[in-house]
Short mmCIF file of C-alpha atoms and ligand atoms in Angstrom, two decimals:
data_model
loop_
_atom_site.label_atom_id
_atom_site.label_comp_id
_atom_site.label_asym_id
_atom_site.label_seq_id
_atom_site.Cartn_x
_atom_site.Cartn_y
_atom_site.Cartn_z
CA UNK H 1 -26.68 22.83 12.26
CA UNK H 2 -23.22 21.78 11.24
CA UNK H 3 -23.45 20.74 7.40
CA UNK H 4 -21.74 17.49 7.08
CA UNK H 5 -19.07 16.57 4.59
CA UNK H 6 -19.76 15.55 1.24
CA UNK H 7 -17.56 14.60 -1.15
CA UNK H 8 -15.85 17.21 -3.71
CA UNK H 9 -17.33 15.43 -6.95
CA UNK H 10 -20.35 14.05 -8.38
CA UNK H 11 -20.48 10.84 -10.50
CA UNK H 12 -20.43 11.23 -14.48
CA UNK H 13 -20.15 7.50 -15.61
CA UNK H 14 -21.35 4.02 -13.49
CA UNK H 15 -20.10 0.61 -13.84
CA UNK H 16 -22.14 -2.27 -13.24
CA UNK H 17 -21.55 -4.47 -10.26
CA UNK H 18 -23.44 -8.35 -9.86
CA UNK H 19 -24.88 -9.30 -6.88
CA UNK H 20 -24.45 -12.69 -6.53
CA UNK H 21 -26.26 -15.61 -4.48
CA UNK H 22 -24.25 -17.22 -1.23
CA UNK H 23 -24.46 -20.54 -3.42
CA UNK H 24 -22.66 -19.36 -6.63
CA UNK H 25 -20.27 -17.62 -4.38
CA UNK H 26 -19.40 -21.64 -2.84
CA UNK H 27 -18.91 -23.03 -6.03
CA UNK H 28 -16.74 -20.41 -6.72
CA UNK H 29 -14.30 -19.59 -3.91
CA UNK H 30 -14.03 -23.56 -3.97
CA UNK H 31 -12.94 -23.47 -7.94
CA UNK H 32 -10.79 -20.96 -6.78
CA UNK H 33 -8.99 -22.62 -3.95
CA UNK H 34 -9.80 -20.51 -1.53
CA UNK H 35 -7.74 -17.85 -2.99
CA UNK H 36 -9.04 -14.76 -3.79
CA UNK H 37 -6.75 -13.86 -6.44
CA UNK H 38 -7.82 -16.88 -7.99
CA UNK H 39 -11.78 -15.21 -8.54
CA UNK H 40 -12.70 -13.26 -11.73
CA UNK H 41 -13.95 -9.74 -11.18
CA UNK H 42 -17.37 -10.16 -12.25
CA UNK H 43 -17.64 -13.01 -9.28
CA UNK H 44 -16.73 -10.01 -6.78
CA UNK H 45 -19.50 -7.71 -5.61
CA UNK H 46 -17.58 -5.39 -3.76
CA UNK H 47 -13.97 -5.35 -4.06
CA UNK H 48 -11.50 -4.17 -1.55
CA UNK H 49 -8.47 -6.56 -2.30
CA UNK H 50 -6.89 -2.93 -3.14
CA UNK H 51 -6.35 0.23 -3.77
CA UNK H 52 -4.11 0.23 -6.43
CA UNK H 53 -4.50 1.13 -9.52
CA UNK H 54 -8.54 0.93 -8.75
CA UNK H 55 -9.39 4.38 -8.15
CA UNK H 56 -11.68 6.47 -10.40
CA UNK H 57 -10.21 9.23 -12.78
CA UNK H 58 -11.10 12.48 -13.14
CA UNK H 59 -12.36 14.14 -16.55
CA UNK H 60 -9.10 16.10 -16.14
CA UNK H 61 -7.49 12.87 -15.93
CA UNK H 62 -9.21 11.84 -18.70
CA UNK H 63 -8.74 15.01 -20.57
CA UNK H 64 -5.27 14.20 -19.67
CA UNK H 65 -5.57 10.70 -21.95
CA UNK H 66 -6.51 12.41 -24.83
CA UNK H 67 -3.66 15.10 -24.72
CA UNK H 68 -1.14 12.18 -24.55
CA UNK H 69 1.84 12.73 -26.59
CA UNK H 70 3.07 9.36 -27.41
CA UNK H 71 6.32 10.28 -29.25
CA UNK H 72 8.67 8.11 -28.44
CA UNK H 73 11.32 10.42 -27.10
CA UNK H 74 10.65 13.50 -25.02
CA UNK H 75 6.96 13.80 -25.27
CA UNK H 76 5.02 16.19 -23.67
CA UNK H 77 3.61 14.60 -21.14
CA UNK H 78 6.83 13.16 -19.48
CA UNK H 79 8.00 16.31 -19.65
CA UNK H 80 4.67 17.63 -17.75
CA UNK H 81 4.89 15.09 -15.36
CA UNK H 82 8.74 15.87 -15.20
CA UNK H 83 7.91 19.24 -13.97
CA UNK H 84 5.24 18.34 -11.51
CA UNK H 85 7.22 16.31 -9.71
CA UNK H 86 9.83 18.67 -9.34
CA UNK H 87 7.19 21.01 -8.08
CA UNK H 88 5.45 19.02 -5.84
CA UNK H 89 8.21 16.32 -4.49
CA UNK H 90 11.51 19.05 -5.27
CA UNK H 91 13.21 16.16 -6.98
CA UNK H 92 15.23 16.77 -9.62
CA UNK H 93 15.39 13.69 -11.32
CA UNK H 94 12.96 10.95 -11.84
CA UNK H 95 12.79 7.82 -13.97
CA UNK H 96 9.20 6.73 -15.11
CA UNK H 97 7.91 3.03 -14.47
CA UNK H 98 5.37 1.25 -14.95
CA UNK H 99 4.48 0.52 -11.37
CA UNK H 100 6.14 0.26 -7.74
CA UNK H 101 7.85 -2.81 -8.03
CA UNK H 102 9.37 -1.89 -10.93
CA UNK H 103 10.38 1.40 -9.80
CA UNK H 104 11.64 -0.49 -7.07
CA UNK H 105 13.62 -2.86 -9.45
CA UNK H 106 15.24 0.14 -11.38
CA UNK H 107 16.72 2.03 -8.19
CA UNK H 108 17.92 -2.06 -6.21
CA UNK H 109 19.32 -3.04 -9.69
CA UNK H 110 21.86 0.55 -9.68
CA UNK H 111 21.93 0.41 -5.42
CA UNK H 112 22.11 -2.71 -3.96
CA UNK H 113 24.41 -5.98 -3.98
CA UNK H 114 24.23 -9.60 -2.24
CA UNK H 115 24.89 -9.38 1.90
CA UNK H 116 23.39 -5.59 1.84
CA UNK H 117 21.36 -4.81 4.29
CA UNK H 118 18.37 -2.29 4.03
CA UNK H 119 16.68 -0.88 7.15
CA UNK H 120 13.56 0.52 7.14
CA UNK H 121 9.70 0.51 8.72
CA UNK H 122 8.00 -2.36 7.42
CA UNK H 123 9.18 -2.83 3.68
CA UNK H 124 6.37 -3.88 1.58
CA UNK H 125 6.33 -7.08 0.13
CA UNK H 126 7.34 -6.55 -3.27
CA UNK H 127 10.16 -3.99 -1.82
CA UNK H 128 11.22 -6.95 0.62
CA UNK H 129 10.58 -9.91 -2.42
CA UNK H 130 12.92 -7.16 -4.75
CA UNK H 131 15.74 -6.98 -1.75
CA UNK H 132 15.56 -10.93 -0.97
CA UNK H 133 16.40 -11.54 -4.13
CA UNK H 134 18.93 -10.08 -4.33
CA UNK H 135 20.18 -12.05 -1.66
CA UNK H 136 19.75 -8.82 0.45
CA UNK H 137 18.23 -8.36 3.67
CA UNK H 138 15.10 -6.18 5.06
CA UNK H 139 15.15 -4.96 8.46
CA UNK H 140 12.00 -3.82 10.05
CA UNK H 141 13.24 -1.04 12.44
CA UNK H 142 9.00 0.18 13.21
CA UNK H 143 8.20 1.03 16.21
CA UNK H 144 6.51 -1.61 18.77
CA UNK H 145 3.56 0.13 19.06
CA UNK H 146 2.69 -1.17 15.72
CA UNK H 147 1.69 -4.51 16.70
CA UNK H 148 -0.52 -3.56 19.32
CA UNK H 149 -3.87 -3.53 17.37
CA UNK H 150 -5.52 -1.97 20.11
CA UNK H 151 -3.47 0.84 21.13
CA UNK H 152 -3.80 4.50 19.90
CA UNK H 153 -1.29 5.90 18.73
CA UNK H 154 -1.14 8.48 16.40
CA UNK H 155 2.21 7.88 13.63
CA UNK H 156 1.97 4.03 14.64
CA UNK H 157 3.81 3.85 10.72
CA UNK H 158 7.34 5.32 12.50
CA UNK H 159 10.37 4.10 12.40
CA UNK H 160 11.83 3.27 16.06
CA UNK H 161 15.53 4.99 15.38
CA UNK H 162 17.16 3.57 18.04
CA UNK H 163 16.67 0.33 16.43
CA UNK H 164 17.81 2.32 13.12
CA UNK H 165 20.76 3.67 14.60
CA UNK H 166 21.49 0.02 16.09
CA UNK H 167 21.75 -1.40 12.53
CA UNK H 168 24.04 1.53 11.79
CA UNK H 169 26.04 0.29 14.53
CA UNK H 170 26.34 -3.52 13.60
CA UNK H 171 27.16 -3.57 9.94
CA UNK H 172 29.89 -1.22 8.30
CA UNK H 173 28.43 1.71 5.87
CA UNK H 174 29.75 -0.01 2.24
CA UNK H 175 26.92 -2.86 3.53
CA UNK H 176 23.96 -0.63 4.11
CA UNK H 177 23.47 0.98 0.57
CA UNK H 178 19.90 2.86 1.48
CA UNK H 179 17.23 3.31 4.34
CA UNK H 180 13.81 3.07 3.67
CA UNK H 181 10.65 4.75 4.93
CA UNK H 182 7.36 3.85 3.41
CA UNK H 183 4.63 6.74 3.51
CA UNK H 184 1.95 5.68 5.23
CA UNK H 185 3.37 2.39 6.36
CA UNK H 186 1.11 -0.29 4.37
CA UNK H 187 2.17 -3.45 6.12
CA UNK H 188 1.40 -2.16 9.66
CA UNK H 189 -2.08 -1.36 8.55
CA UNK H 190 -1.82 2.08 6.64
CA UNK H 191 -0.55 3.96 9.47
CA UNK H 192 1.30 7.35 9.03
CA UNK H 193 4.49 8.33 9.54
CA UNK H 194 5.23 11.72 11.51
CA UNK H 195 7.25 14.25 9.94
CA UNK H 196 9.60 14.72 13.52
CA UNK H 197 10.23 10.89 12.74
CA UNK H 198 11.17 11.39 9.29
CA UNK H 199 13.27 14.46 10.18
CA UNK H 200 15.09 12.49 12.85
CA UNK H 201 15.40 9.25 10.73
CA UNK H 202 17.11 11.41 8.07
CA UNK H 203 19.83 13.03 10.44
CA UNK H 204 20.80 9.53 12.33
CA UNK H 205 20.98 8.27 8.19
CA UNK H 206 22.58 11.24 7.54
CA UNK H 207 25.12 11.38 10.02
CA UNK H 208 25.79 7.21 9.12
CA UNK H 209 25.77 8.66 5.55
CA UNK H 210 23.58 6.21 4.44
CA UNK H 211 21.04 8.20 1.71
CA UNK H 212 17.02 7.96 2.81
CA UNK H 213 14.61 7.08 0.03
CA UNK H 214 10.65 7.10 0.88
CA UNK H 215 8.37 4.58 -0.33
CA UNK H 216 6.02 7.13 -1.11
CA UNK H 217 2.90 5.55 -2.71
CA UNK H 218 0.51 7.01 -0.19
CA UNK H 219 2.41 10.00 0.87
CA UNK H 220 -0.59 12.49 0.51
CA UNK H 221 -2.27 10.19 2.88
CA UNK H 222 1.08 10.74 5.11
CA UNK H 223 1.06 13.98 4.90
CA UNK H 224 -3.10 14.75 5.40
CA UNK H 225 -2.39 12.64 8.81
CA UNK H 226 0.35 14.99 9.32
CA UNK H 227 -1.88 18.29 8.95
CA UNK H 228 -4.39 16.48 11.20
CA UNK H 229 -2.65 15.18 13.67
CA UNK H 230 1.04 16.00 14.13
CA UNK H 231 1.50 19.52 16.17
CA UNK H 232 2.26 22.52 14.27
CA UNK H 233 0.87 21.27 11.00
CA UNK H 234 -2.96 22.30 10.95
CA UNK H 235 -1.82 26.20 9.16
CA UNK H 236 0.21 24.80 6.54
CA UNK H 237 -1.18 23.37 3.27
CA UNK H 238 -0.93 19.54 2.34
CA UNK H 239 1.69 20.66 -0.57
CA UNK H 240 3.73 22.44 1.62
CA UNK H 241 3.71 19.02 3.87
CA UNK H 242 4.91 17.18 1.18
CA UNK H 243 7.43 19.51 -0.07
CA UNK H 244 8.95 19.47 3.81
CA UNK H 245 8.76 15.86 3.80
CA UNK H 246 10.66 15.05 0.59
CA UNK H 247 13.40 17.63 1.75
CA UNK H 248 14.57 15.31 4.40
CA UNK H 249 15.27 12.61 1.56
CA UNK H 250 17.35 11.40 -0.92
CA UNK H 251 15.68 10.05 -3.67
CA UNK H 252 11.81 8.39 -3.62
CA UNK H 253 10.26 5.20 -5.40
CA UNK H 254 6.40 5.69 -5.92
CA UNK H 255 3.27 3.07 -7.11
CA UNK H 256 1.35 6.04 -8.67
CA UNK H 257 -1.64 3.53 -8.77
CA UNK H 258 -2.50 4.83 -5.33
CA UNK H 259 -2.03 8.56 -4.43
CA UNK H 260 -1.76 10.10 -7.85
CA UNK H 261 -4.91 7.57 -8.98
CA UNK H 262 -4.24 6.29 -12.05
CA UNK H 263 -4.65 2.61 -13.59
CA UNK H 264 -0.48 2.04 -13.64
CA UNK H 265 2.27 3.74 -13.25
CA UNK H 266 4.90 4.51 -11.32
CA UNK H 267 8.54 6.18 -11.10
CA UNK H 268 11.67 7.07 -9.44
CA UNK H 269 12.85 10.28 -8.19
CA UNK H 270 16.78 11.31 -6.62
CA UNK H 271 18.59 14.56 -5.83
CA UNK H 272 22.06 12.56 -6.82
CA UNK H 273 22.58 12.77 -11.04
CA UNK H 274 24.99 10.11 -10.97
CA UNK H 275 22.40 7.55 -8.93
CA UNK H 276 19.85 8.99 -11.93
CA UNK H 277 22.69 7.59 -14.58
CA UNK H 278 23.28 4.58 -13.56
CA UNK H 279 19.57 3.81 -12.92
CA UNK H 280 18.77 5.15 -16.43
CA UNK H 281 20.47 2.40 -17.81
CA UNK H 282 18.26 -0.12 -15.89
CA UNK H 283 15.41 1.66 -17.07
CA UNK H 284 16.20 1.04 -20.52
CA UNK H 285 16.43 -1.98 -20.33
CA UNK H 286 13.83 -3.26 -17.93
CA UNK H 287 11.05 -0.55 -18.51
CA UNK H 288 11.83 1.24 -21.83
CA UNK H 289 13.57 4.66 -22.81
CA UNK H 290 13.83 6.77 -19.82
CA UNK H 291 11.21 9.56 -21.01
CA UNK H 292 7.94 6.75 -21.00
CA UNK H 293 9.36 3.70 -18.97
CA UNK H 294 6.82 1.44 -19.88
CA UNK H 295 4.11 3.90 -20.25
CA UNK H 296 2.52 5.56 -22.69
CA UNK H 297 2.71 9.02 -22.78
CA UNK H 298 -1.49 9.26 -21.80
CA UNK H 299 -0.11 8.00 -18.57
CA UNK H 300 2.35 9.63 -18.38
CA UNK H 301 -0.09 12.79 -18.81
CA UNK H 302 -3.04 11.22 -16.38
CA UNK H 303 -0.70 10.56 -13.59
CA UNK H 304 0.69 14.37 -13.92
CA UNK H 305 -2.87 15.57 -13.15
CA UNK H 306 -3.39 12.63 -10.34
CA UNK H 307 -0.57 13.42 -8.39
CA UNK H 308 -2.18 16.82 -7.84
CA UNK H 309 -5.89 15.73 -7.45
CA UNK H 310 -4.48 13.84 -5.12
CA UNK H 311 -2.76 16.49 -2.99
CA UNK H 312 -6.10 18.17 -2.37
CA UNK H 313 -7.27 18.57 0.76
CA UNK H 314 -11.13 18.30 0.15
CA UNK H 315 -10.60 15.05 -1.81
CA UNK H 316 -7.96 13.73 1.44
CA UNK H 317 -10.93 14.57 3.22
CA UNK H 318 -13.45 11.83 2.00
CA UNK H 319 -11.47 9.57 1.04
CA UNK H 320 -9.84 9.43 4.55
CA UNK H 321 -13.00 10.16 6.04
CA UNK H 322 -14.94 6.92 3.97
CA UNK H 323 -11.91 4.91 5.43
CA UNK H 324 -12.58 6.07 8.86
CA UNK H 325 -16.39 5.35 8.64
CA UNK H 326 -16.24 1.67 7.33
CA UNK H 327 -13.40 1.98 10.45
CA UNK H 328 -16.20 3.49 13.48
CA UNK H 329 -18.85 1.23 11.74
CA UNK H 330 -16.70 -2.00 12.56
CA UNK H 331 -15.44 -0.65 16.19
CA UNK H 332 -19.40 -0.03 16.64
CA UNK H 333 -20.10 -3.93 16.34
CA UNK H 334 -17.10 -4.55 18.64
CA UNK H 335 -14.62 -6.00 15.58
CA UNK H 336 -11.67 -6.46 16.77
CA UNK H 337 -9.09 -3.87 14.22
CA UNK H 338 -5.73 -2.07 13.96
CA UNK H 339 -6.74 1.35 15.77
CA UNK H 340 -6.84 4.28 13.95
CA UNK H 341 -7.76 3.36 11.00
CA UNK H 342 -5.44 3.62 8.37
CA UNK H 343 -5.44 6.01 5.18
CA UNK H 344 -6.36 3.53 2.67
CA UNK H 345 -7.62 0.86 4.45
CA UNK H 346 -9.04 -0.86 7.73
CA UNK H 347 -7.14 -3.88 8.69
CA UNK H 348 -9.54 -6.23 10.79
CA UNK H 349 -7.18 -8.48 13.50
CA UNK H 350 -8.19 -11.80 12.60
CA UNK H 351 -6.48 -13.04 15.63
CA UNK H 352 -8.97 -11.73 18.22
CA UNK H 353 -11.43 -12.12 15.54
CA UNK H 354 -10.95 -15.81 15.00
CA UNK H 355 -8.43 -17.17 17.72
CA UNK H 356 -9.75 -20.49 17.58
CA UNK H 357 -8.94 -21.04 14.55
CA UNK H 358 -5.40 -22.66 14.50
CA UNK H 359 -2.37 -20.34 14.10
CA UNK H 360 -1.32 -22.29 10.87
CA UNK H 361 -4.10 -22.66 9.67
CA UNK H 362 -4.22 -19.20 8.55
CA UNK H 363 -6.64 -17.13 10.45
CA UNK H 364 -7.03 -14.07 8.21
CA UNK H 365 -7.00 -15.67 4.98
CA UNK H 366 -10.01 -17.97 6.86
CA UNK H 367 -11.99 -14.84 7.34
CA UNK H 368 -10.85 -13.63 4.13
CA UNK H 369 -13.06 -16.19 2.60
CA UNK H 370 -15.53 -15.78 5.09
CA UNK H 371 -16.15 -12.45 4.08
CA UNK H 372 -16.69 -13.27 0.37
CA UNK H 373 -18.98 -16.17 0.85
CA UNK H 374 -21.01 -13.82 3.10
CA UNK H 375 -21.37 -10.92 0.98
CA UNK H 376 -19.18 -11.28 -2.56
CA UNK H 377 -16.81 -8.54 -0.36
CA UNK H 378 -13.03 -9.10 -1.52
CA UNK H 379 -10.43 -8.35 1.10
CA UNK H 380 -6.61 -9.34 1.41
CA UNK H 381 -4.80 -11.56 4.07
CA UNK H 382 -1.97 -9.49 5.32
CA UNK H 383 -0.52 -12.23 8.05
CA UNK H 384 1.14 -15.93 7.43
CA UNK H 385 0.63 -16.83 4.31
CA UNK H 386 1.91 -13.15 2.44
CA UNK H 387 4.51 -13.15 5.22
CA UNK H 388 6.34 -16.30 3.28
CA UNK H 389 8.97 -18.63 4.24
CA UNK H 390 11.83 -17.84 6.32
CA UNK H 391 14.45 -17.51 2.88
CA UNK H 392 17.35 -19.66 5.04
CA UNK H 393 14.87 -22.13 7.03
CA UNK H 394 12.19 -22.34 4.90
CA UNK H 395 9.91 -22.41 8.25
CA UNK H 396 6.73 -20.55 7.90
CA UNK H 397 7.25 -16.89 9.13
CA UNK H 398 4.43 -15.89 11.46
CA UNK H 399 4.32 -11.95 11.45
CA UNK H 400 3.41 -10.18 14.98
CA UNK H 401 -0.20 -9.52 13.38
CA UNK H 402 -2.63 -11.32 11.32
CA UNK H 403 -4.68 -9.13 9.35
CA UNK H 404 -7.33 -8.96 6.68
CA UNK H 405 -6.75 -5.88 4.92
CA UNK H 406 -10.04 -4.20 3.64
CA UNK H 407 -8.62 -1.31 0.77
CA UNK H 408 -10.72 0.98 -0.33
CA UNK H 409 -10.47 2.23 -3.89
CA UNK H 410 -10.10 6.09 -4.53
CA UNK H 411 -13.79 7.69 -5.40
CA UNK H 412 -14.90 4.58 -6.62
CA UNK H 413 -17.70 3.52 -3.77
CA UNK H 414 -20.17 4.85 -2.02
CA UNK H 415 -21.05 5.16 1.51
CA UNK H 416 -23.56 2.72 0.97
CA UNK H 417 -21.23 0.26 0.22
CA UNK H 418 -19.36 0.58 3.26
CA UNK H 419 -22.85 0.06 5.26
CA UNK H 420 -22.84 -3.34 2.92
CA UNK H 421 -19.40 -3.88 4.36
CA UNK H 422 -19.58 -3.48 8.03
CA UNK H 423 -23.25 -5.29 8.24
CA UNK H 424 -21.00 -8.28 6.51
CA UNK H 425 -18.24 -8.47 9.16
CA UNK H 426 -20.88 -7.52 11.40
CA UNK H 427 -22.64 -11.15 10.51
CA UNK H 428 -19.48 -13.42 10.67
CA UNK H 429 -18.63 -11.31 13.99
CA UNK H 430 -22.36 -12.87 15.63
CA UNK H 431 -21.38 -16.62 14.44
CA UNK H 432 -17.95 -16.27 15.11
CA UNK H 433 -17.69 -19.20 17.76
CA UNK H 434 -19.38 -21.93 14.84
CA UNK H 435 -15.97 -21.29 12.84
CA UNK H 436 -12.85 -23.28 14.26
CA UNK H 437 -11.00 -24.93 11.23
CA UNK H 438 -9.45 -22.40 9.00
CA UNK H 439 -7.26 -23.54 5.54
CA UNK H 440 -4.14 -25.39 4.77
CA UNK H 441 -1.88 -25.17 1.94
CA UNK H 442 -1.98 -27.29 -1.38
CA UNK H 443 0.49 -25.65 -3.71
CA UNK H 444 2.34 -22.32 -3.02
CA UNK H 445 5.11 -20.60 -4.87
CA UNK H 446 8.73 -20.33 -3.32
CA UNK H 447 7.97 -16.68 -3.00
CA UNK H 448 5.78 -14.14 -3.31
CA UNK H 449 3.28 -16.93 -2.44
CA UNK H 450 0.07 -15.27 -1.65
CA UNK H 451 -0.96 -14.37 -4.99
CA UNK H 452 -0.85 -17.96 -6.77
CA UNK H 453 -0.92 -19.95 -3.40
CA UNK H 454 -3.77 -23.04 -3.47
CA UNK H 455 -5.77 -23.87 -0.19
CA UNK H 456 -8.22 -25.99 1.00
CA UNK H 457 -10.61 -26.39 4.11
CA UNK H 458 -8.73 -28.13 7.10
N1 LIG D 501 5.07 0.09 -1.94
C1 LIG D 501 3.93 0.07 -1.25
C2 LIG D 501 3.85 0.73 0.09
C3 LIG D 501 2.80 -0.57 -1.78
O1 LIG D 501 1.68 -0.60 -1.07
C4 LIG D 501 2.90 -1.18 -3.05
C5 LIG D 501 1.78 -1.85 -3.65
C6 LIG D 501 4.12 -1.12 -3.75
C7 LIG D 501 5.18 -0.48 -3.16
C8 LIG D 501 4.29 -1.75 -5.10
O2 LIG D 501 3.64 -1.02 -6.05
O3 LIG D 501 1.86 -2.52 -6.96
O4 LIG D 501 2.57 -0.48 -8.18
O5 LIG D 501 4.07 -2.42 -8.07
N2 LIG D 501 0.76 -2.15 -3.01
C9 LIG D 501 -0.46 -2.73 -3.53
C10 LIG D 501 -1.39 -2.97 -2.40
C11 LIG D 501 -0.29 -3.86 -4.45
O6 LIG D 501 -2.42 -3.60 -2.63
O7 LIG D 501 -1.13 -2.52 -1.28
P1 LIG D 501 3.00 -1.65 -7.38
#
């Protein structure tokens, strides 16, 4: 018989996890206000809100920890993860941060200026929340496809560039200071993006001269789709993927708290050494001197060795492949979900799911809570209520899907767990028609509301 495949590491330390009783788990999500951001960790039995900065390191990594140089100026371990990401991405230079958004904040603080506009395939929401206030604008150029939970299709993360070339079109060059692709495409439920699409996104930006930058915190997800699935792929390694795929671009932002697996941390990375100047200056001041940006230099060292963990194609392969099973195990009890599965994650369509419940009354964030009171599972509502208010009419923006996001943290679970999970849904999916008021809003921030936001039962 075929053997089947197991993952590439055994487990060297365990952490504790409380079961708790349906009853505690009331009194709680209702202290809470039906937030989830709002529980502490110890009142969460399994916990898929994300997968950032949640995954478990390696003893490399934590060799890694000790052999942190922490001088203050060119320490060793930037200058090891300096070189790494020259090897593995080909970029030149890179500025160290301490996560995403403020990666993010660096490169928008030396690129971008009120009225700008920034295409790209579903920005995330701290890439759109960084652009918007800037008094910038976001434009989702991704493909159609997208939105259709039920179709298959294989790169449902790509950019549609004749909507692209279309923004090219209306606004003048001096307006449109970067594109953006994000690797796998988060917001439309972890889906990859091919490399032909990234290739032919980077010649239409190209020949606009507008410069390409990749949102790349899951690009060794991207690119294990890409060996999988995209023709002419399955020979070449999942290095030489990303090398071919950072080629095409101009500069990269990167949350290392997912694909390189570490706790925090984060950077920028550009071909162009005058873009690197003037963002150096930003990182000084926002993030710290531009060899740690608010790391320390054990970070600095862990994420070095994550970033190529996490280009191996054995670990790709179960952690993918645990995705994909919570993914067949849901499709198996007929939940309604974004199809494929994504890399890090299986996004459950709350609209089919629950579509009784009232539209504003927040369907995913209602089975959200659902989920936790049946089983202490923590997901994340990716619909309504992390959409946020239209910035000029203040109207609720109701996004094409509403989704409860169910992340799943690097190495950190077992399959067992993901049994847990499905036989969960699996409950709420046979009482379904007994749920038909969702939440309503109490108090919610201006933006960014989702992770403060206060709701009760409608
Ligand atoms: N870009 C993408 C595609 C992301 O998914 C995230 C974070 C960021 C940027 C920002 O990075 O958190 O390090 O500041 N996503 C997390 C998530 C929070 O749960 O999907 P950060």
């Amino acid at each position: 018989m075929e053997l089947p495949f197991a993952e590439p590491y055994k487990i060297k330390v365990v952490e504790p996890i409380y079961r708790s009783t349906r009853q505690e788990r009331e009194a709680w999500i209702a202290e809470a206000h039906y937030n989830l951001f709002n529980l502490r960790s110890d009142q969460v039995y399994i916990d898929l809100l994300t997968d950032s900065g949640t995954g478990a390191l390696s003893q490399m990594q934590w060799s890694e920890i000790m052999l942190g140089d922490e001088s203050y100026a060119g320490s060793l371990s930037y200058h090891k993860l300096k070189d790494t990401i020259m090897k593995l991405l080909g970029m030149p230079y890179f500025l160290p941060a301490h996560q995403g958004r403020a990666a993010e904040n660096v490169l928008f603080s030396a690129m971008l200026k009120a009225g700008d506009i920034v295409p790209g395939n579903s920005h995330f929401d701290t890439t759109k929340g960084h652009i918007e206030y800037r008094r910038a604008i976001a434009v989702d150029c991704t493909i159609d496809e997208a939105a259709d939970t039920s179709l298959f299709h294989p790169f449902k993360g790509n950019i549609d560039v004749g909507k692209l070339e279309a923004v090219f079109q209306q606004y003048p060059k001096e307006k449109i200071p970067l594109c953006i692709i994000t690797i796998t495409n988060n917001t439309a439920g972890g889906q990859p993006v091919s490399m032909e699409n990234i290739r032919k996104a980077s010649e239409v930006c190209r020949k606009y001269g507008v410069p390409m930058f990749l949102d790349a915190a899951r690009f060794a997800e991207n690119a294990y789709f890409i060996k999988t699935r995209e023709k002419g792929y399955q020979d070449k390694s999942i290095r030489e993927i990303v090398l071919e795929m950072f080629s095409y671009a101009d500069g990269a932002t990167m949350s290392s708290k997912k694909d390189a697996i570490v706790n925090i941390g984060g950077f920028m990375a550009c071909r162009d050494k005058s873009l690197y100047q003037k963002a150096s200056v930003f990182n000084i001041m926002y993030e710290g001197f531009i060899t740690y940006g608010g790391l320390a230099g054990r970070d600095l060292g862990a994420l070095a060795q994550g970033l190529m963990e996490g280009t191996e194609l054995d670990f790709l392969e179960s952690r993918i492949g645990q995705v994909a099973l919570l993914g067949q195990m849901l499709h198996d009890y007929g939940i309604p979900m974004q199809q494929p599965t994504g890399g890090h994650a299986v996004f459950i369509d709350a609209s089919k799911f629950l579509p009784q419940v009232p539209r504003e009354q927040f369907r995913a964030q209602t089975l959200a809570v659902e989920l936790y009171l049946e089983g202490g599972v923590r997901g994340v509502e990716i619909g309504t209520i992390l959409a946020d208010r239209d910035p000029i009419t203040r109207e609720n923006r109701y996004p094409a899907l509403e989704l409860l996001r169910l992340a799943v943290p690097r190495r950190a679970y077992t399959n067992n767990h993901i049994a847990y999970v499905a036989a969960c849904l699996k409950n709420i999916f046979d009482r379904r028609n007994e749920i038909s008021k969702g939440l309503v809003i109490v108090e919610e921030a201006p933006i960014m509301r989702h992770f403060t936001v206060e709701l009760k039962k409608a």
